[in-house]
Short mmCIF file of C-alpha atoms in Angstrom, two decimals:
data_model
loop_
_atom_site.label_atom_id
_atom_site.label_comp_id
_atom_site.label_asym_id
_atom_site.label_seq_id
_atom_site.Cartn_x
_atom_site.Cartn_y
_atom_site.Cartn_z
CA MET A 289 -0.03 0.06 0.27
CA TRP A 290 2.09 2.80 0.52
CA LEU A 291 4.70 1.74 -2.12
CA ALA A 292 1.28 2.26 -4.21
CA VAL A 293 0.54 6.17 -2.39
CA ILE A 294 4.27 7.07 -3.25
CA LEU A 295 3.67 5.45 -7.09
CA ARG A 296 0.38 8.08 -7.21
CA ALA A 297 1.38 10.64 -5.31
CA PRO A 298 2.42 12.91 -7.79
CA ALA A 299 -0.86 12.47 -10.05
CA ALA A 300 -3.17 13.37 -6.79
CA MET A 301 -1.75 16.23 -6.21
CA ARG A 302 -1.79 17.46 -9.27
CA SER A 303 -6.01 16.17 -9.16
CA SER A 304 -8.65 17.05 -6.89
CA GLU A 305 -10.74 14.52 -7.59
CA GLN A 306 -8.20 11.66 -7.12
CA ARG A 307 -6.66 13.59 -4.28
CA PRO A 308 -9.54 11.97 -1.33
CA LEU A 309 -9.25 7.94 -3.26
CA TRP A 310 -5.47 8.54 -2.43
CA LEU A 311 -5.92 9.90 0.89
CA ALA A 312 -8.23 6.80 1.98
CA VAL A 313 -5.44 4.74 0.46
CA LEU A 314 -2.72 6.87 2.79
CA GLY A 315 -4.66 6.62 5.90
CA ALA A 316 -6.01 2.93 5.53
CA ALA A 317 -1.65 1.90 4.48
CA ALA A 318 -0.73 4.08 7.96
CA ALA A 319 -4.09 2.53 9.78
CA VAL A 320 -2.63 -1.24 8.69
CA SER A 321 0.99 -0.24 9.28
CA PHE A 322 -0.09 -0.36 12.68
CA HIS A 323 -1.41 -3.61 12.60
CA LEU A 324 1.94 -5.14 12.30
CA GLN A 325 3.61 -7.02 15.23
CA TRP A 326 7.21 -5.60 13.78
CA VAL A 327 6.03 -1.97 13.55
CA ASN A 328 4.48 -2.37 17.50
CA ASN A 329 7.61 -3.37 18.58
CA LEU A 330 9.84 -1.06 17.20
CA ILE A 331 7.42 1.29 18.32
CA TYR A 332 7.66 -0.06 21.94
CA GLN A 333 11.35 -0.07 21.45
CA ALA A 334 11.52 3.92 21.50
CA THR A 335 8.14 4.71 24.09
CA GLY A 336 7.77 1.32 25.94
CA PRO A 337 4.65 -0.46 25.75
CA THR A 338 1.59 2.10 25.17
CA HIS A 339 -2.09 1.82 23.97
CA LEU A 340 -1.67 4.90 21.42
CA THR A 341 -0.18 2.70 18.45
CA ALA A 342 -4.21 1.19 18.91
CA LEU A 343 -5.44 4.58 19.09
CA ALA A 344 -3.72 5.92 16.26
CA ARG A 345 -4.70 2.84 14.59
CA ASN A 346 -8.10 3.79 14.75
CA LEU A 347 -8.28 7.63 14.56
CA PHE A 348 -6.32 6.58 10.87
CA GLY A 349 -8.68 4.35 10.28
CA VAL A 350 -11.40 6.83 10.81
CA VAL A 351 -10.17 9.56 8.52
CA THR A 352 -9.91 6.79 5.87
CA SER A 353 -13.56 6.21 6.10
CA ALA A 354 -14.01 9.90 5.66
CA ALA A 355 -11.58 10.10 2.48
CA VAL A 356 -13.76 7.34 1.51
CA LEU A 357 -17.57 9.08 1.68
CA ASP A 358 -15.63 12.04 0.14
CA PHE A 359 -14.59 10.33 -2.79
CA VAL A 360 -18.33 8.65 -3.00
CA LEU A 361 -20.53 11.34 -2.65
CA ARG A 362 -18.24 13.84 -5.08
CA ALA A 363 -18.79 11.16 -7.38
CA VAL A 364 -22.66 11.08 -6.41
CA ARG A 365 -23.16 13.95 -5.89
CA GLY A 366 -20.76 16.08 -7.91
CA ARG A 367 -19.26 18.53 -5.70
CA TYR A 368 -17.12 19.20 -2.89
CA THR A 369 -18.03 17.74 0.64
CA TYR A 370 -15.53 19.02 3.23
CA GLN A 371 -17.71 18.40 6.30
CA LEU A 372 -17.09 15.30 5.79
CA TYR A 373 -13.65 16.30 7.61
CA GLY A 374 -15.33 18.00 10.46
CA LEU A 375 -17.16 15.59 11.66
CA ALA A 376 -14.34 13.35 11.25
CA VAL A 377 -12.42 15.22 13.71
CA LEU A 378 -14.88 15.10 16.38
CA ILE A 379 -15.64 10.94 16.13
CA MET A 380 -11.56 11.30 16.70
CA ALA A 381 -12.13 13.19 19.80
CA ALA A 382 -14.75 11.18 20.84
CA LEU A 383 -12.44 8.15 20.26
CA THR A 384 -9.95 9.74 21.89
CA TRP A 385 -11.92 10.79 24.98
CA LEU A 386 -13.39 6.67 25.54
CA ASP A 387 -9.45 6.04 25.31
CA LEU A 388 -8.12 8.33 27.36
CA SER A 389 -11.07 7.97 29.93
CA ALA A 390 -11.28 3.56 30.07
CA PRO A 391 -8.90 1.76 32.71
CA PRO A 392 -5.44 1.20 32.37
CA HIS A 393 -4.98 -1.15 29.13
CA LEU A 394 -2.57 -1.92 26.15
CA PRO A 395 -3.94 -2.86 23.14
CA HIS A 396 -7.53 -2.55 21.82
CA ALA A 397 -9.03 -6.03 21.38
CA VAL A 398 -11.74 -8.64 22.40
CA PRO A 399 -10.45 -10.78 24.81
CA ALA A 400 -11.45 -14.23 24.77
CA VAL A 401 -13.04 -13.48 27.87
CA GLY A 402 -14.08 -10.24 29.25
CA ASP A 403 -14.94 -6.63 28.44
CA PRO A 404 -13.19 -5.14 25.18
CA ALA A 405 -10.81 -2.75 25.76
CA PRO A 406 -10.31 0.09 26.09
CA SER A 407 -14.11 -0.09 26.49
CA THR A 408 -17.60 -1.44 24.41
CA ALA A 409 -18.30 2.16 23.87
CA TYR A 410 -15.64 2.73 21.91
CA TRP A 411 -15.27 -0.15 20.47
CA VAL A 412 -19.53 0.40 18.60
CA VAL A 413 -18.77 4.13 18.00
CA LEU A 414 -15.79 2.10 15.55
CA ILE A 415 -17.60 -0.64 14.25
CA ILE A 416 -20.55 1.77 13.23
CA VAL A 417 -18.37 4.11 11.27
CA ASN A 418 -16.18 1.44 9.38
CA LEU A 419 -19.17 -0.41 8.83
CA GLY A 420 -21.10 2.73 7.35
CA THR A 421 -18.83 3.90 5.21
CA ASN A 422 -17.46 0.86 3.83
CA THR A 423 -20.94 -0.82 2.89
CA VAL A 424 -22.24 2.81 1.17
CA CYS A 425 -18.44 2.79 -0.65
CA ALA A 426 -19.01 -1.03 -1.74
CA THR A 427 -22.38 -0.32 -2.75
CA ALA A 428 -21.53 2.84 -5.00
CA CYS A 429 -18.73 1.76 -6.72
CA TRP A 430 -20.81 -1.59 -7.64
CA TRP A 431 -23.09 0.52 -8.88
CA TYR A 432 -21.40 2.96 -10.79
CA SER A 433 -18.44 0.45 -11.99
CA ARG A 434 -22.28 -0.73 -14.08
CA GLY A 435 -22.69 2.26 -16.13
CA SER A 436 -19.53 3.25 -16.92
CA LEU A 437 -17.54 2.53 -20.43
CA ASP A 438 -14.39 2.99 -19.14
CA LEU A 439 -12.73 0.00 -18.60
CA ALA A 440 -9.88 1.17 -16.14
CA LEU A 441 -12.60 3.04 -14.49
CA ARG A 442 -14.59 -0.22 -13.36
CA VAL A 443 -12.18 -1.88 -12.90
CA GLY A 444 -11.03 0.76 -10.51
CA LEU A 445 -14.32 1.12 -8.90
CA ARG A 446 -14.51 -2.70 -8.56
CA LEU A 447 -11.05 -3.05 -6.91
CA PHE A 448 -11.99 0.15 -4.58
CA GLY A 449 -15.47 -1.61 -3.54
CA LEU A 450 -13.61 -5.09 -3.09
CA GLY A 451 -11.52 -3.42 -1.01
CA ALA A 452 -14.58 -1.97 1.03
CA VAL A 453 -16.22 -5.16 0.78
CA PHE A 454 -12.81 -6.88 2.83
CA ALA A 455 -13.23 -3.88 5.25
CA GLY A 456 -16.51 -4.44 6.14
CA LEU A 457 -16.54 -8.22 6.53
CA TYR A 458 -13.14 -7.70 8.88
CA TRP A 459 -15.78 -5.08 10.79
CA LEU A 460 -18.79 -7.36 10.81
CA PHE A 461 -16.42 -10.38 12.31
CA ASN A 462 -15.41 -8.08 14.94
CA THR A 463 -18.91 -6.80 15.56
CA THR A 464 -20.35 -10.90 15.58
CA TYR A 465 -16.84 -11.88 18.32
CA ILE A 466 -17.66 -9.25 20.92
CA ALA A 467 -21.58 -11.07 20.99
CA VAL A 468 -20.00 -14.34 20.96
CA ARG A 469 -16.76 -15.16 21.40
CA LEU A 470 -16.39 -17.41 18.31
CA SER A 471 -12.47 -18.70 18.70
CA TRP A 472 -12.24 -18.65 14.75
CA ILE A 473 -13.01 -15.27 14.14
CA PRO A 474 -9.93 -13.95 15.40
CA SER A 475 -7.80 -15.80 12.37
CA VAL A 476 -9.86 -14.94 10.04
CA THR A 477 -9.28 -11.42 10.85
CA PRO A 478 -6.01 -10.79 9.18
CA LEU A 479 -6.54 -12.39 5.94
CA LEU A 480 -9.91 -9.98 5.77
CA MET A 481 -6.94 -7.00 6.19
CA GLY A 482 -4.37 -8.44 3.91
CA CYS A 483 -6.91 -8.19 1.37
CA TYR A 484 -8.31 -5.47 1.68
CA ALA A 485 -4.79 -4.12 1.74
CA PHE A 486 -4.09 -5.56 -1.52
CA SER A 487 -7.13 -4.43 -2.63
CA ARG A 488 -6.89 -0.65 -1.83
CA ALA A 489 -3.82 -0.54 -3.71
CA SER A 490 -4.60 -2.48 -6.92
CA ALA A 491 -7.17 0.42 -7.20
CA ILE A 492 -5.07 3.40 -7.19
CA CYS A 493 -2.63 1.95 -8.82
CA VAL A 494 -5.06 0.77 -11.86
CA PRO A 495 -3.74 4.24 -13.83
CA LEU A 496 -0.55 3.00 -13.58
CA GLY A 497 -1.53 -0.60 -15.01
CA THR A 498 -3.33 1.42 -17.78
CA ALA A 499 -0.57 3.75 -19.03
CA ALA A 500 1.94 0.44 -19.04
CA THR A 501 -0.20 -1.33 -21.07
CA LEU A 502 -1.10 1.03 -23.34
CA ALA A 503 3.01 2.05 -23.09
CA LEU A 504 3.87 -1.70 -24.24
CA ARG A 505 1.24 -1.87 -26.67
CA ARG A 506 2.86 1.30 -28.70
CA VAL A 507 6.24 -0.50 -28.23
CA ARG A 508 5.30 -3.41 -29.75
CA ILE A 509 3.63 -1.60 -32.73
CA LEU A 510 7.06 0.87 -33.51
CA TRP A 511 8.73 -2.68 -33.25
CA GLN A 512 6.76 -4.31 -36.17
CA LEU A 513 6.48 -0.99 -38.14
CA TRP A 514 10.41 -0.41 -37.54
CA PRO A 515 11.36 -2.91 -40.58
CA LEU A 516 9.33 -1.50 -42.99
CA TRP A 517 10.43 1.98 -41.69
CA ARG A 518 14.07 0.97 -42.16
CA ASP A 519 13.13 -0.39 -45.62
CA LEU A 520 11.46 2.32 -47.06
CA VAL A 521 13.83 5.29 -45.50
CA GLU A 522 17.13 3.25 -47.13
CA SER A 523 14.79 4.32 -50.53
CA VAL A 524 13.60 7.44 -50.02
CA PRO A 525 15.53 9.42 -46.87
CA ASP A 526 14.49 12.73 -47.58
CA VAL A 527 11.17 11.72 -45.61
CA ARG A 528 13.08 11.06 -42.67
CA LEU A 529 11.78 13.99 -40.15
CA MET A 530 14.36 13.30 -37.39
CA GLN A 531 18.04 11.77 -37.32
CA THR A 532 15.94 9.00 -35.60
CA HIS A 533 15.48 4.91 -35.08
CA GLN A 534 19.01 4.54 -36.44
CA SER A 535 18.43 0.63 -35.32
CA GLY A 536 15.57 -1.05 -33.69
CA LEU A 537 17.46 -0.93 -30.27
CA GLY A 538 16.13 2.69 -30.62
CA LEU A 539 12.95 2.18 -30.09
CA LEU A 540 14.18 1.70 -25.94
CA ARG A 541 15.10 5.50 -26.30
CA PHE A 542 13.12 7.43 -24.07
CA SER A 543 14.10 10.78 -25.43
CA ASP A 544 10.11 11.62 -27.31
CA PRO A 545 7.09 10.35 -26.16
CA LEU A 546 5.85 7.35 -27.66
CA ASP A 547 2.92 8.45 -29.13
CA LEU A 548 4.91 11.40 -30.81
CA ARG A 549 7.64 8.83 -32.42
CA LEU A 550 5.52 6.31 -33.75
CA TYR A 551 2.59 9.25 -34.92
CA ARG A 552 6.38 10.49 -36.63
CA THR A 553 6.88 6.98 -37.93
CA VAL A 554 3.82 6.47 -39.84
CA ILE A 555 4.21 9.84 -40.78
CA GLU A 556 7.36 9.15 -42.73
CA ILE A 557 6.60 5.52 -43.86
CA ARG A 558 2.85 6.86 -45.74
CA ASP A 559 5.59 9.74 -47.29
CA ALA A 560 7.96 7.72 -48.39
CA ILE A 561 4.69 5.06 -50.02
CA LEU A 562 4.03 8.14 -51.94
CA ASP A 563 7.33 9.13 -53.10
CA LEU A 564 7.72 5.40 -54.25
CA ARG A 565 4.22 5.66 -56.25
CA ALA A 566 5.82 7.47 -58.83
CA TYR A 567 8.32 4.22 -59.91
CA ILE A 568 5.61 2.03 -60.37
CA PRO A 569 3.67 1.86 -63.77
CA GLN A 570 -0.31 1.18 -63.93
CA ALA A 571 0.45 -2.37 -66.01
CA VAL A 572 2.38 -3.32 -63.07
CA LEU A 573 0.07 -2.77 -60.45
CA ASP A 574 -2.72 -4.73 -62.12
CA ASP A 575 -0.01 -7.77 -62.75
CA VAL A 576 0.18 -7.65 -58.91
CA GLN A 577 -3.04 -7.67 -58.12
CA ASP A 578 -3.84 -10.47 -60.79
CA HIS A 579 -1.46 -12.57 -59.13
CA MET A 580 -2.72 -12.33 -55.33
CA GLU A 581 -6.37 -12.82 -56.72
CA PHE A 582 -4.80 -15.71 -58.57
CA ASP A 583 -3.24 -16.53 -54.99
CA ASN A 584 -6.46 -16.88 -53.29
CA SER A 585 -5.21 -14.41 -50.76
CA PRO A 586 -7.60 -13.38 -47.34
CA PRO A 587 -9.47 -10.62 -48.69
CA ASP A 588 -8.22 -8.59 -45.02
CA GLU A 589 -4.76 -9.14 -46.24
CA MET A 590 -5.26 -8.35 -50.05
CA ASP A 591 -5.01 -5.22 -49.65
CA PRO A 592 -1.79 -5.00 -47.45
CA ARG A 593 0.13 -7.51 -49.65
CA ILE A 594 -0.20 -6.09 -52.53
CA THR A 595 0.97 -3.02 -51.23
CA ALA A 596 4.02 -4.86 -49.74
CA CYS A 597 4.27 -6.20 -53.31
CA TRP A 598 4.78 -3.22 -55.26
CA LEU A 599 6.45 -1.10 -53.01
CA ARG A 600 9.36 -3.49 -52.94
CA ILE A 601 9.26 -3.59 -56.93
CA ALA A 602 9.26 0.49 -56.55
CA ARG A 603 12.26 -0.20 -54.19
CA TYR A 604 13.92 -2.24 -56.98
CA ALA A 605 13.35 -0.09 -59.91
CA LYS A 606 14.39 3.28 -58.01
CA ALA A 607 17.37 1.61 -56.78
CA GLY A 608 18.33 0.41 -60.05
CA GLY A 609 18.13 3.97 -61.39
CA ALA A 610 14.60 3.88 -63.50
CA PRO A 611 13.28 7.46 -63.35
CA PRO A 612 9.78 8.44 -61.68
CA LEU A 613 7.20 8.50 -63.76
CA ARG A 614 4.65 11.42 -64.96
CA GLY A 615 0.75 11.32 -65.15
CA ASP A 616 -2.02 9.62 -62.60
CA LEU A 617 0.03 8.23 -59.72
CA THR A 618 -2.47 8.07 -57.05
CA VAL A 619 -1.95 5.38 -54.21
CA PRO A 620 -4.25 2.44 -55.29
CA VAL A 621 -4.94 1.91 -50.95
CA LEU A 622 -4.26 4.02 -48.43
CA GLY A 623 -5.25 2.10 -45.89
CA GLY A 624 -7.55 3.23 -42.83
CA THR A 625 -10.00 6.32 -42.44
CA ASP A 626 -8.10 7.25 -39.24
CA LEU A 627 -4.87 7.23 -37.15
CA PRO A 628 -6.01 3.58 -35.53
CA GLY A 629 -6.73 2.22 -39.09
CA GLU A 630 -3.75 3.63 -40.48
CA ILE A 631 -1.27 2.08 -38.06
CA ASP A 632 -3.21 -1.13 -38.18
CA PHE A 633 -3.15 -1.18 -42.32
CA LEU A 634 1.11 -0.46 -42.03
CA ARG A 635 1.15 -3.10 -39.54
CA LYS A 636 -0.39 -6.03 -41.84
CA VAL A 637 1.66 -4.17 -44.79
CA ALA A 638 4.77 -4.94 -42.71
CA LYS A 639 3.88 -8.43 -41.78
CA ALA A 640 3.48 -9.30 -45.66
CA ASP A 641 6.87 -7.45 -46.65
CA ALA A 642 8.47 -9.72 -44.60
CA SER A 643 6.41 -13.10 -46.36
CA ALA A 644 8.60 -15.96 -49.00
CA ARG A 645 5.59 -14.76 -51.10
CA VAL A 646 5.50 -11.32 -51.32
CA ARG A 647 9.21 -11.13 -51.73
CA GLU A 648 9.22 -14.22 -54.30
CA LEU A 649 6.58 -12.33 -56.52
CA ALA A 650 7.99 -8.95 -56.48
CA SER A 651 11.51 -10.45 -58.04
CA LEU A 652 9.45 -12.11 -60.80
CA LEU A 653 7.81 -8.21 -61.61
CA THR A 654 10.72 -6.22 -61.09
CA ARG A 655 12.28 -7.22 -64.66
CA PRO A 656 8.45 -5.83 -66.16
CA THR A 657 9.15 -2.66 -64.16
CA ALA A 658 12.62 -2.02 -66.25
CA THR A 659 11.22 -2.56 -69.20
CA HIS A 660 7.69 0.07 -68.60
#
């Protein structure tokens, strides 16, 4: 949870919408930390045995509850709910008074026999706050995740709501244990707390996961387009906008944003295609199409295979010193109607360009090109 809080801190500081969610996980991380025995041992070594660590754990829990309700109510009502933090301060003051006015005690716990420490009233206030908050949170997250079209938002809401379910079960089991001292309950509650922590940490890291997935997808696309880009830029070096992409490892450099790099790569490939069109007579284009139809290529691969083939023939022709042609030099296939469609088309062209059949056909039809 602390790692998730640190990673998401910059984004939370810039966004008022994300801040309550981040604050909720921050408070939860602090509260859960006080559940760890080694953390308590370190504090005891510095201060001696004290009940204040248990009090701090529960006060952080109240802050978390306020932040959770703030997050949920902002999503539902669309406005700030700072008064929740005023209510949280009053509840924290009540818990502090109940703790300090109770008989001497160390842990805040419900023993197998006897009254809860520090008092039953303390636990009632704590359970009502946490159980009510987590019930509202789980319900709201599930309800609003169903209507969202954004996959990342749906996943984030459901993970956050799942954390509320685990926390609600934790407090429900504590309520049951106060009423009926079932021996198996204390062994289950740490597992529920661990599941709660993992769910909350995962929820605020969903944007990071989404960004990483998109980045890896763009790197994969760049890697697929790189062989086609390299060959075309070697034939038409003037289309290169900048001296970049010197090798396949150049894709791993982070001097430019991946979106810009991908956009520039597509532009350079498309400019090279427009230039090479001047080295292909219409008769050769017709021959390429006839051969591809004879090969019974799948419909969705026909145009990319035709494009890959005539680009190879044009590169051979230009390298052999053939002069550019004049007249109607319309590019036969443009690919998609938008950038994603064009990228998808060029990926298919790059794949077809590497196939043995396209290379064989391009070599076969290269001689007629010289004749024309």
